[in-house]
Amino acid sequence: MTALEKATGDVVLKFEPFVLHVLCQELQDAQLLHSVAVNSGFRNSGITVGRGGKIMMAIRSTHCLEVPLSHKGKLMVSEEYMEFLIDVANQKMEENT
C-alpha cells in the first residue's frame, strides 16, 4: 500500500494465466492434445498452422486478472480491497499449478 500511495502514474495489478506452446509434428497430434487440454479445463487453447506448415498447439488457462489500482497518482482502491485482490490472484496461481 505504501508503494501504491507513492505512485505518480497509473498502476495495474495484472495476473497472466498459464501458457504452454507445443510444436506438433502432425495435425492429428495437435488435435489430440487440444482435446485433452480443453477436457482438462484449459478452455482457451488452440491450434495454429503457420505458412510453412508449422503446427503449434497452445495450451492456455482462462485464469487472468487485470485491475487498475491507481490513476494519475490517485489511489483507487482500499487496503481491504487490495487484500482481496491478492487473495484472488494467489488462488489463480494455485489453479495454474
Tab-separated table of N, CA and C in Angstrom:
chain	number	residue	atom	x	y	z
A	1	MET	N	0.835	-1.191	0.000
A	1	MET	CA	0.000	0.000	0.000
A	1	MET	C	0.879	1.253	0.000
A	2	THR	N	2.009	1.197	0.696
A	2	THR	CA	2.905	2.354	0.735
A	2	THR	C	3.406	2.689	-0.669
A	3	ALA	N	3.796	1.675	-1.425
A	3	ALA	CA	4.272	1.902	-2.789
A	3	ALA	C	3.153	2.456	-3.667
A	4	LEU	N	1.945	1.964	-3.494
A	4	LEU	CA	0.810	2.461	-4.278
A	4	LEU	C	0.527	3.924	-3.967
A	5	GLU	N	0.607	4.275	-2.708
A	5	GLU	CA	0.336	5.658	-2.304
A	5	GLU	C	1.389	6.623	-2.845
A	6	LYS	N	2.596	6.122	-3.123
A	6	LYS	CA	3.668	6.963	-3.646
A	6	LYS	C	3.668	7.022	-5.180
A	7	ALA	N	2.867	6.196	-5.826
A	7	ALA	CA	2.854	6.144	-7.291
A	7	ALA	C	2.351	7.462	-7.867
A	8	THR	N	2.958	7.885	-8.964
A	8	THR	CA	2.554	9.140	-9.595
A	8	THR	C	1.776	8.915	-10.893
A	9	GLY	N	1.761	7.707	-11.386
A	9	GLY	CA	1.062	7.407	-12.636
A	9	GLY	C	-0.037	6.397	-12.415
A	10	ASP	N	-0.272	5.595	-13.445
A	10	ASP	CA	-1.274	4.535	-13.368
A	10	ASP	C	-0.598	3.238	-12.921
A	11	VAL	N	-1.237	2.512	-12.013
A	11	VAL	CA	-0.745	1.223	-11.543
A	11	VAL	C	-1.847	0.197	-11.770
A	12	VAL	N	-1.444	-0.947	-12.316
A	12	VAL	CA	-2.393	-2.023	-12.615
A	12	VAL	C	-1.861	-3.315	-12.023
A	13	LEU	N	-2.727	-4.072	-11.347
A	13	LEU	CA	-2.393	-5.424	-10.907
A	13	LEU	C	-2.783	-6.344	-12.046
A	14	LYS	N	-1.820	-7.106	-12.549
A	14	LYS	CA	-2.089	-7.973	-13.689
A	14	LYS	C	-1.568	-9.363	-13.405
A	15	PHE	N	-2.429	-10.343	-13.603
A	15	PHE	CA	-2.048	-11.746	-13.468
A	15	PHE	C	-2.261	-12.411	-14.818
A	16	GLU	N	-1.197	-12.983	-15.354
A	16	GLU	CA	-1.273	-13.681	-16.636
A	16	GLU	C	-1.428	-15.181	-16.387
A	17	PRO	N	-2.303	-15.824	-17.140
A	17	PRO	CA	-2.522	-17.247	-16.943
A	17	PRO	C	-1.409	-18.105	-17.543
A	18	PHE	N	-1.443	-19.363	-17.186
A	18	PHE	CA	-0.524	-20.374	-17.701
A	18	PHE	C	-0.636	-20.469	-19.219
A	19	VAL	N	0.523	-20.562	-19.898
A	19	VAL	CA	0.554	-20.785	-21.349
A	19	VAL	C	1.660	-21.780	-21.646
A	20	LEU	N	1.352	-22.776	-22.460
A	20	LEU	CA	2.342	-23.756	-22.910
A	20	LEU	C	2.203	-23.901	-24.415
A	21	HIS	N	3.291	-23.648	-25.148
A	21	HIS	CA	3.287	-23.828	-26.603
A	21	HIS	C	3.994	-25.139	-26.927
A	22	VAL	N	3.347	-25.952	-27.767
A	22	VAL	CA	3.903	-27.245	-28.155
A	22	VAL	C	3.949	-27.306	-29.678
A	23	LEU	N	5.130	-27.526	-30.236
A	23	LEU	CA	5.283	-27.704	-31.675
A	23	LEU	C	4.944	-29.155	-31.989
A	24	CYS	N	3.944	-29.370	-32.857
A	24	CYS	CA	3.475	-30.719	-33.167
A	24	CYS	C	3.920	-31.130	-34.560
A	25	GLN	N	4.255	-32.403	-34.698
A	25	GLN	CA	4.728	-32.915	-35.976
A	25	GLN	C	3.566	-33.108	-36.959
A	26	GLU	N	2.432	-33.565	-36.450
A	26	GLU	CA	1.267	-33.842	-37.300
A	26	GLU	C	0.040	-33.114	-36.744
A	27	LEU	N	-0.891	-32.769	-37.610
A	27	LEU	CA	-2.128	-32.112	-37.197
A	27	LEU	C	-2.918	-32.994	-36.238
A	28	GLN	N	-2.906	-34.303	-36.468
A	28	GLN	CA	-3.631	-35.221	-35.575
A	28	GLN	C	-3.088	-35.151	-34.149
A	29	ASP	N	-1.778	-34.980	-34.015
A	29	ASP	CA	-1.170	-34.855	-32.685
A	29	ASP	C	-1.684	-33.593	-31.987
A	30	ALA	N	-1.732	-32.486	-32.744
A	30	ALA	CA	-2.219	-31.223	-32.188
A	30	ALA	C	-3.690	-31.337	-31.802
A	31	GLN	N	-4.482	-32.008	-32.628
A	31	GLN	CA	-5.907	-32.174	-32.338
A	31	GLN	C	-6.122	-33.010	-31.089
A	32	LEU	N	-5.335	-34.056	-30.920
A	32	LEU	CA	-5.448	-34.886	-29.722
A	32	LEU	C	-5.057	-34.089	-28.480
A	33	LEU	N	-3.955	-33.373	-28.578
A	33	LEU	CA	-3.508	-32.549	-27.448
A	33	LEU	C	-4.528	-31.464	-27.128
A	34	HIS	N	-5.118	-30.860	-28.153
A	34	HIS	CA	-6.146	-29.826	-27.954
A	34	HIS	C	-7.337	-30.418	-27.214
A	35	SER	N	-7.769	-31.590	-27.614
A	35	SER	CA	-8.900	-32.254	-26.959
A	35	SER	C	-8.605	-32.517	-25.482
A	36	VAL	N	-7.416	-33.010	-25.211
A	36	VAL	CA	-7.018	-33.288	-23.819
A	36	VAL	C	-6.965	-31.996	-23.015
A	37	ALA	N	-6.410	-30.934	-23.606
A	37	ALA	CA	-6.289	-29.647	-22.904
A	37	ALA	C	-7.664	-29.081	-22.562
A	38	VAL	N	-8.563	-29.046	-23.540
A	38	VAL	CA	-9.901	-28.493	-23.315
A	38	VAL	C	-10.656	-29.318	-22.280
A	39	ASN	N	-10.561	-30.633	-22.374
A	39	ASN	CA	-11.243	-31.505	-21.411
A	39	ASN	C	-10.642	-31.414	-20.007
A	40	SER	N	-9.417	-30.902	-19.902
A	40	SER	CA	-8.759	-30.720	-18.607
A	40	SER	C	-9.018	-29.342	-18.015
A	41	GLY	N	-9.797	-28.514	-18.727
A	41	GLY	CA	-10.149	-27.206	-18.188
A	41	GLY	C	-9.415	-26.038	-18.819
A	42	PHE	N	-8.514	-26.308	-19.772
A	42	PHE	CA	-7.778	-25.234	-20.434
A	42	PHE	C	-8.556	-24.808	-21.673
A	43	ARG	N	-9.665	-24.099	-21.448
A	43	ARG	CA	-10.638	-23.795	-22.490
A	43	ARG	C	-10.186	-22.735	-23.496
A	44	ASN	N	-9.112	-22.044	-23.211
A	44	ASN	CA	-8.626	-21.001	-24.107
A	44	ASN	C	-7.481	-21.518	-24.981
A	45	SER	N	-7.443	-22.815	-25.230
A	45	SER	CA	-6.381	-23.437	-26.006
A	45	SER	C	-6.723	-23.409	-27.490
A	46	GLY	N	-5.693	-23.556	-28.325
A	46	GLY	CA	-5.949	-23.549	-29.754
A	46	GLY	C	-4.783	-24.048	-30.573
A	47	ILE	N	-5.061	-24.282	-31.862
A	47	ILE	CA	-4.067	-24.781	-32.813
A	47	ILE	C	-3.839	-23.702	-33.867
A	48	THR	N	-2.570	-23.467	-34.179
A	48	THR	CA	-2.205	-22.527	-35.241
A	48	THR	C	-1.319	-23.248	-36.240
A	49	VAL	N	-1.643	-23.079	-37.517
A	49	VAL	CA	-0.801	-23.633	-38.578
A	49	VAL	C	-0.181	-22.469	-39.337
A	50	GLY	N	1.151	-22.396	-39.299
A	50	GLY	CA	1.862	-21.307	-39.960
A	50	GLY	C	1.969	-21.510	-41.458
A	51	ARG	N	2.439	-20.492	-42.149
A	51	ARG	CA	2.590	-20.542	-43.607
A	51	ARG	C	3.488	-21.679	-44.064
A	52	GLY	N	4.525	-21.936	-43.308
A	52	GLY	CA	5.455	-23.009	-43.664
A	52	GLY	C	4.984	-24.381	-43.233
A	53	GLY	N	3.775	-24.471	-42.706
A	53	GLY	CA	3.232	-25.757	-42.275
A	53	GLY	C	3.543	-26.113	-40.835
A	54	LYS	N	4.183	-25.197	-40.109
A	54	LYS	CA	4.492	-25.457	-38.694
A	54	LYS	C	3.189	-25.487	-37.903
A	55	ILE	N	2.994	-26.555	-37.133
A	55	ILE	CA	1.767	-26.744	-36.354
A	55	ILE	C	2.079	-26.478	-34.885
A	56	MET	N	1.449	-25.435	-34.334
A	56	MET	CA	1.686	-25.034	-32.943
A	56	MET	C	0.403	-25.190	-32.148
A	57	MET	N	0.504	-25.910	-31.058
A	57	MET	CA	-0.624	-26.097	-30.149
A	57	MET	C	-0.348	-25.253	-28.919
A	58	ALA	N	-1.265	-24.364	-28.575
A	58	ALA	CA	-1.123	-23.514	-27.391
A	58	ALA	C	-2.134	-23.959	-26.346
A	59	ILE	N	-1.630	-24.296	-25.184
A	59	ILE	CA	-2.489	-24.669	-24.059
A	59	ILE	C	-2.548	-23.463	-23.142
A	60	ARG	N	-3.749	-22.919	-22.963
A	60	ARG	CA	-3.904	-21.686	-22.183
A	60	ARG	C	-5.024	-21.829	-21.162
A	61	SER	N	-4.761	-21.284	-20.018
A	61	SER	CA	-5.756	-21.198	-18.955
A	61	SER	C	-6.566	-19.921	-19.139
A	62	THR	N	-7.701	-19.847	-18.516
A	62	THR	CA	-8.535	-18.640	-18.569
A	62	THR	C	-8.431	-17.830	-17.278
A	63	HIS	N	-7.452	-18.136	-16.457
A	63	HIS	CA	-7.332	-17.501	-15.141
A	63	HIS	C	-6.594	-16.177	-15.201
A	64	CYS	N	-7.123	-15.199	-15.907
A	64	CYS	CA	-6.447	-13.909	-15.981
A	64	CYS	C	-7.122	-12.902	-15.042
A	65	LEU	N	-6.374	-11.858	-14.726
A	65	LEU	CA	-6.878	-10.812	-13.844
A	65	LEU	C	-6.127	-9.531	-14.177
A	66	GLU	N	-6.860	-8.455	-14.406
A	66	GLU	CA	-6.247	-7.151	-14.654
A	66	GLU	C	-7.126	-6.089	-14.007
A	67	VAL	N	-6.580	-5.408	-12.994
A	67	VAL	CA	-7.359	-4.451	-12.212
A	67	VAL	C	-6.568	-3.158	-12.034
A	68	PRO	N	-7.120	-2.011	-12.448
A	68	PRO	CA	-6.452	-0.734	-12.170
A	68	PRO	C	-6.470	-0.452	-10.665
A	69	LEU	N	-5.329	0.002	-10.141
A	69	LEU	CA	-5.223	0.305	-8.712
A	69	LEU	C	-5.115	1.800	-8.450
A	70	SER	N	-4.438	2.512	-9.352
A	70	SER	CA	-4.339	3.966	-9.212
A	70	SER	C	-4.406	4.594	-10.600
A	71	HIS	N	-4.831	5.849	-10.624
A	71	HIS	CA	-4.938	6.585	-11.888
A	71	HIS	C	-4.376	7.987	-11.688
A	72	LYS	N	-3.351	8.301	-12.471
A	72	LYS	CA	-2.671	9.605	-12.384
A	72	LYS	C	-2.245	9.921	-10.952
A	73	GLY	N	-1.764	8.894	-10.268
A	73	GLY	CA	-1.272	9.076	-8.914
A	73	GLY	C	-2.321	8.993	-7.825
A	74	LYS	N	-3.596	8.879	-8.193
A	74	LYS	CA	-4.662	8.797	-7.190
A	74	LYS	C	-5.000	7.327	-6.938
A	75	LEU	N	-4.884	6.903	-5.691
A	75	LEU	CA	-5.203	5.536	-5.289
A	75	LEU	C	-6.700	5.305	-5.440
A	76	MET	N	-7.074	4.241	-6.153
A	76	MET	CA	-8.475	3.979	-6.466
A	76	MET	C	-9.066	2.822	-5.658
A	77	VAL	N	-8.255	2.181	-4.819
A	77	VAL	CA	-8.717	1.015	-4.067
A	77	VAL	C	-8.357	1.155	-2.593
A	78	SER	N	-9.098	0.444	-1.763
A	78	SER	CA	-8.815	0.432	-0.329
A	78	SER	C	-7.832	-0.692	-0.002
A	79	GLU	N	-7.268	-0.627	1.183
A	79	GLU	CA	-6.371	-1.695	1.634
A	79	GLU	C	-7.120	-3.023	1.716
A	80	GLU	N	-8.363	-2.983	2.161
A	80	GLU	CA	-9.182	-4.194	2.246
A	80	GLU	C	-9.381	-4.816	0.861
A	81	TYR	N	-9.650	-3.981	-0.144
A	81	TYR	CA	-9.846	-4.483	-1.495
A	81	TYR	C	-8.530	-5.034	-2.058
A	82	MET	N	-7.400	-4.402	-1.748
A	82	MET	CA	-6.097	-4.909	-2.181
A	82	MET	C	-5.845	-6.302	-1.621
A	83	GLU	N	-6.170	-6.497	-0.344
A	83	GLU	CA	-6.001	-7.815	0.272
A	83	GLU	C	-6.869	-8.847	-0.448
A	84	PHE	N	-8.091	-8.465	-0.790
A	84	PHE	CA	-8.993	-9.345	-1.536
A	84	PHE	C	-8.389	-9.693	-2.906
A	85	LEU	N	-7.879	-8.693	-3.626
A	85	LEU	CA	-7.287	-8.934	-4.943
A	85	LEU	C	-6.080	-9.857	-4.860
A	86	ILE	N	-5.265	-9.665	-3.837
A	86	ILE	CA	-4.094	-10.527	-3.654
A	86	ILE	C	-4.530	-11.958	-3.397
A	87	ASP	N	-5.574	-12.148	-2.597
A	87	ASP	CA	-6.101	-13.496	-2.356
A	87	ASP	C	-6.612	-14.119	-3.655
A	88	VAL	N	-7.309	-13.330	-4.468
A	88	VAL	CA	-7.826	-13.829	-5.756
A	88	VAL	C	-6.667	-14.223	-6.675
A	89	ALA	N	-5.651	-13.355	-6.772
A	89	ALA	CA	-4.501	-13.635	-7.624
A	89	ALA	C	-3.748	-14.877	-7.141
A	90	ASN	N	-3.595	-15.021	-5.849
A	90	ASN	CA	-2.913	-16.207	-5.301
A	90	ASN	C	-3.713	-17.480	-5.585
A	91	GLN	N	-5.040	-17.394	-5.511
A	91	GLN	CA	-5.881	-18.542	-5.826
A	91	GLN	C	-5.722	-18.919	-7.307
A	92	LYS	N	-5.660	-17.933	-8.183
A	92	LYS	CA	-5.469	-18.177	-9.605
A	92	LYS	C	-4.110	-18.833	-9.848
A	93	MET	N	-3.102	-18.422	-9.103
A	93	MET	CA	-1.777	-19.045	-9.224
A	93	MET	C	-1.838	-20.516	-8.809
A	94	GLU	N	-2.566	-20.796	-7.757
A	94	GLU	CA	-2.741	-22.184	-7.315
A	94	GLU	C	-3.455	-23.012	-8.404
A	95	GLU	N	-4.491	-22.416	-9.025
A	95	GLU	CA	-5.205	-23.103	-10.085
A	95	GLU	C	-4.300	-23.352	-11.276
A	96	ASN	N	-3.400	-22.432	-11.581
A	96	ASN	CA	-2.421	-22.632	-12.650
A	96	ASN	C	-1.550	-23.848	-12.371
A	97	THR	N	-1.129	-23.967	-11.117
A	97	THR	CA	-0.268	-25.083	-10.738
A	97	THR	C	-0.982	-26.391	-10.899
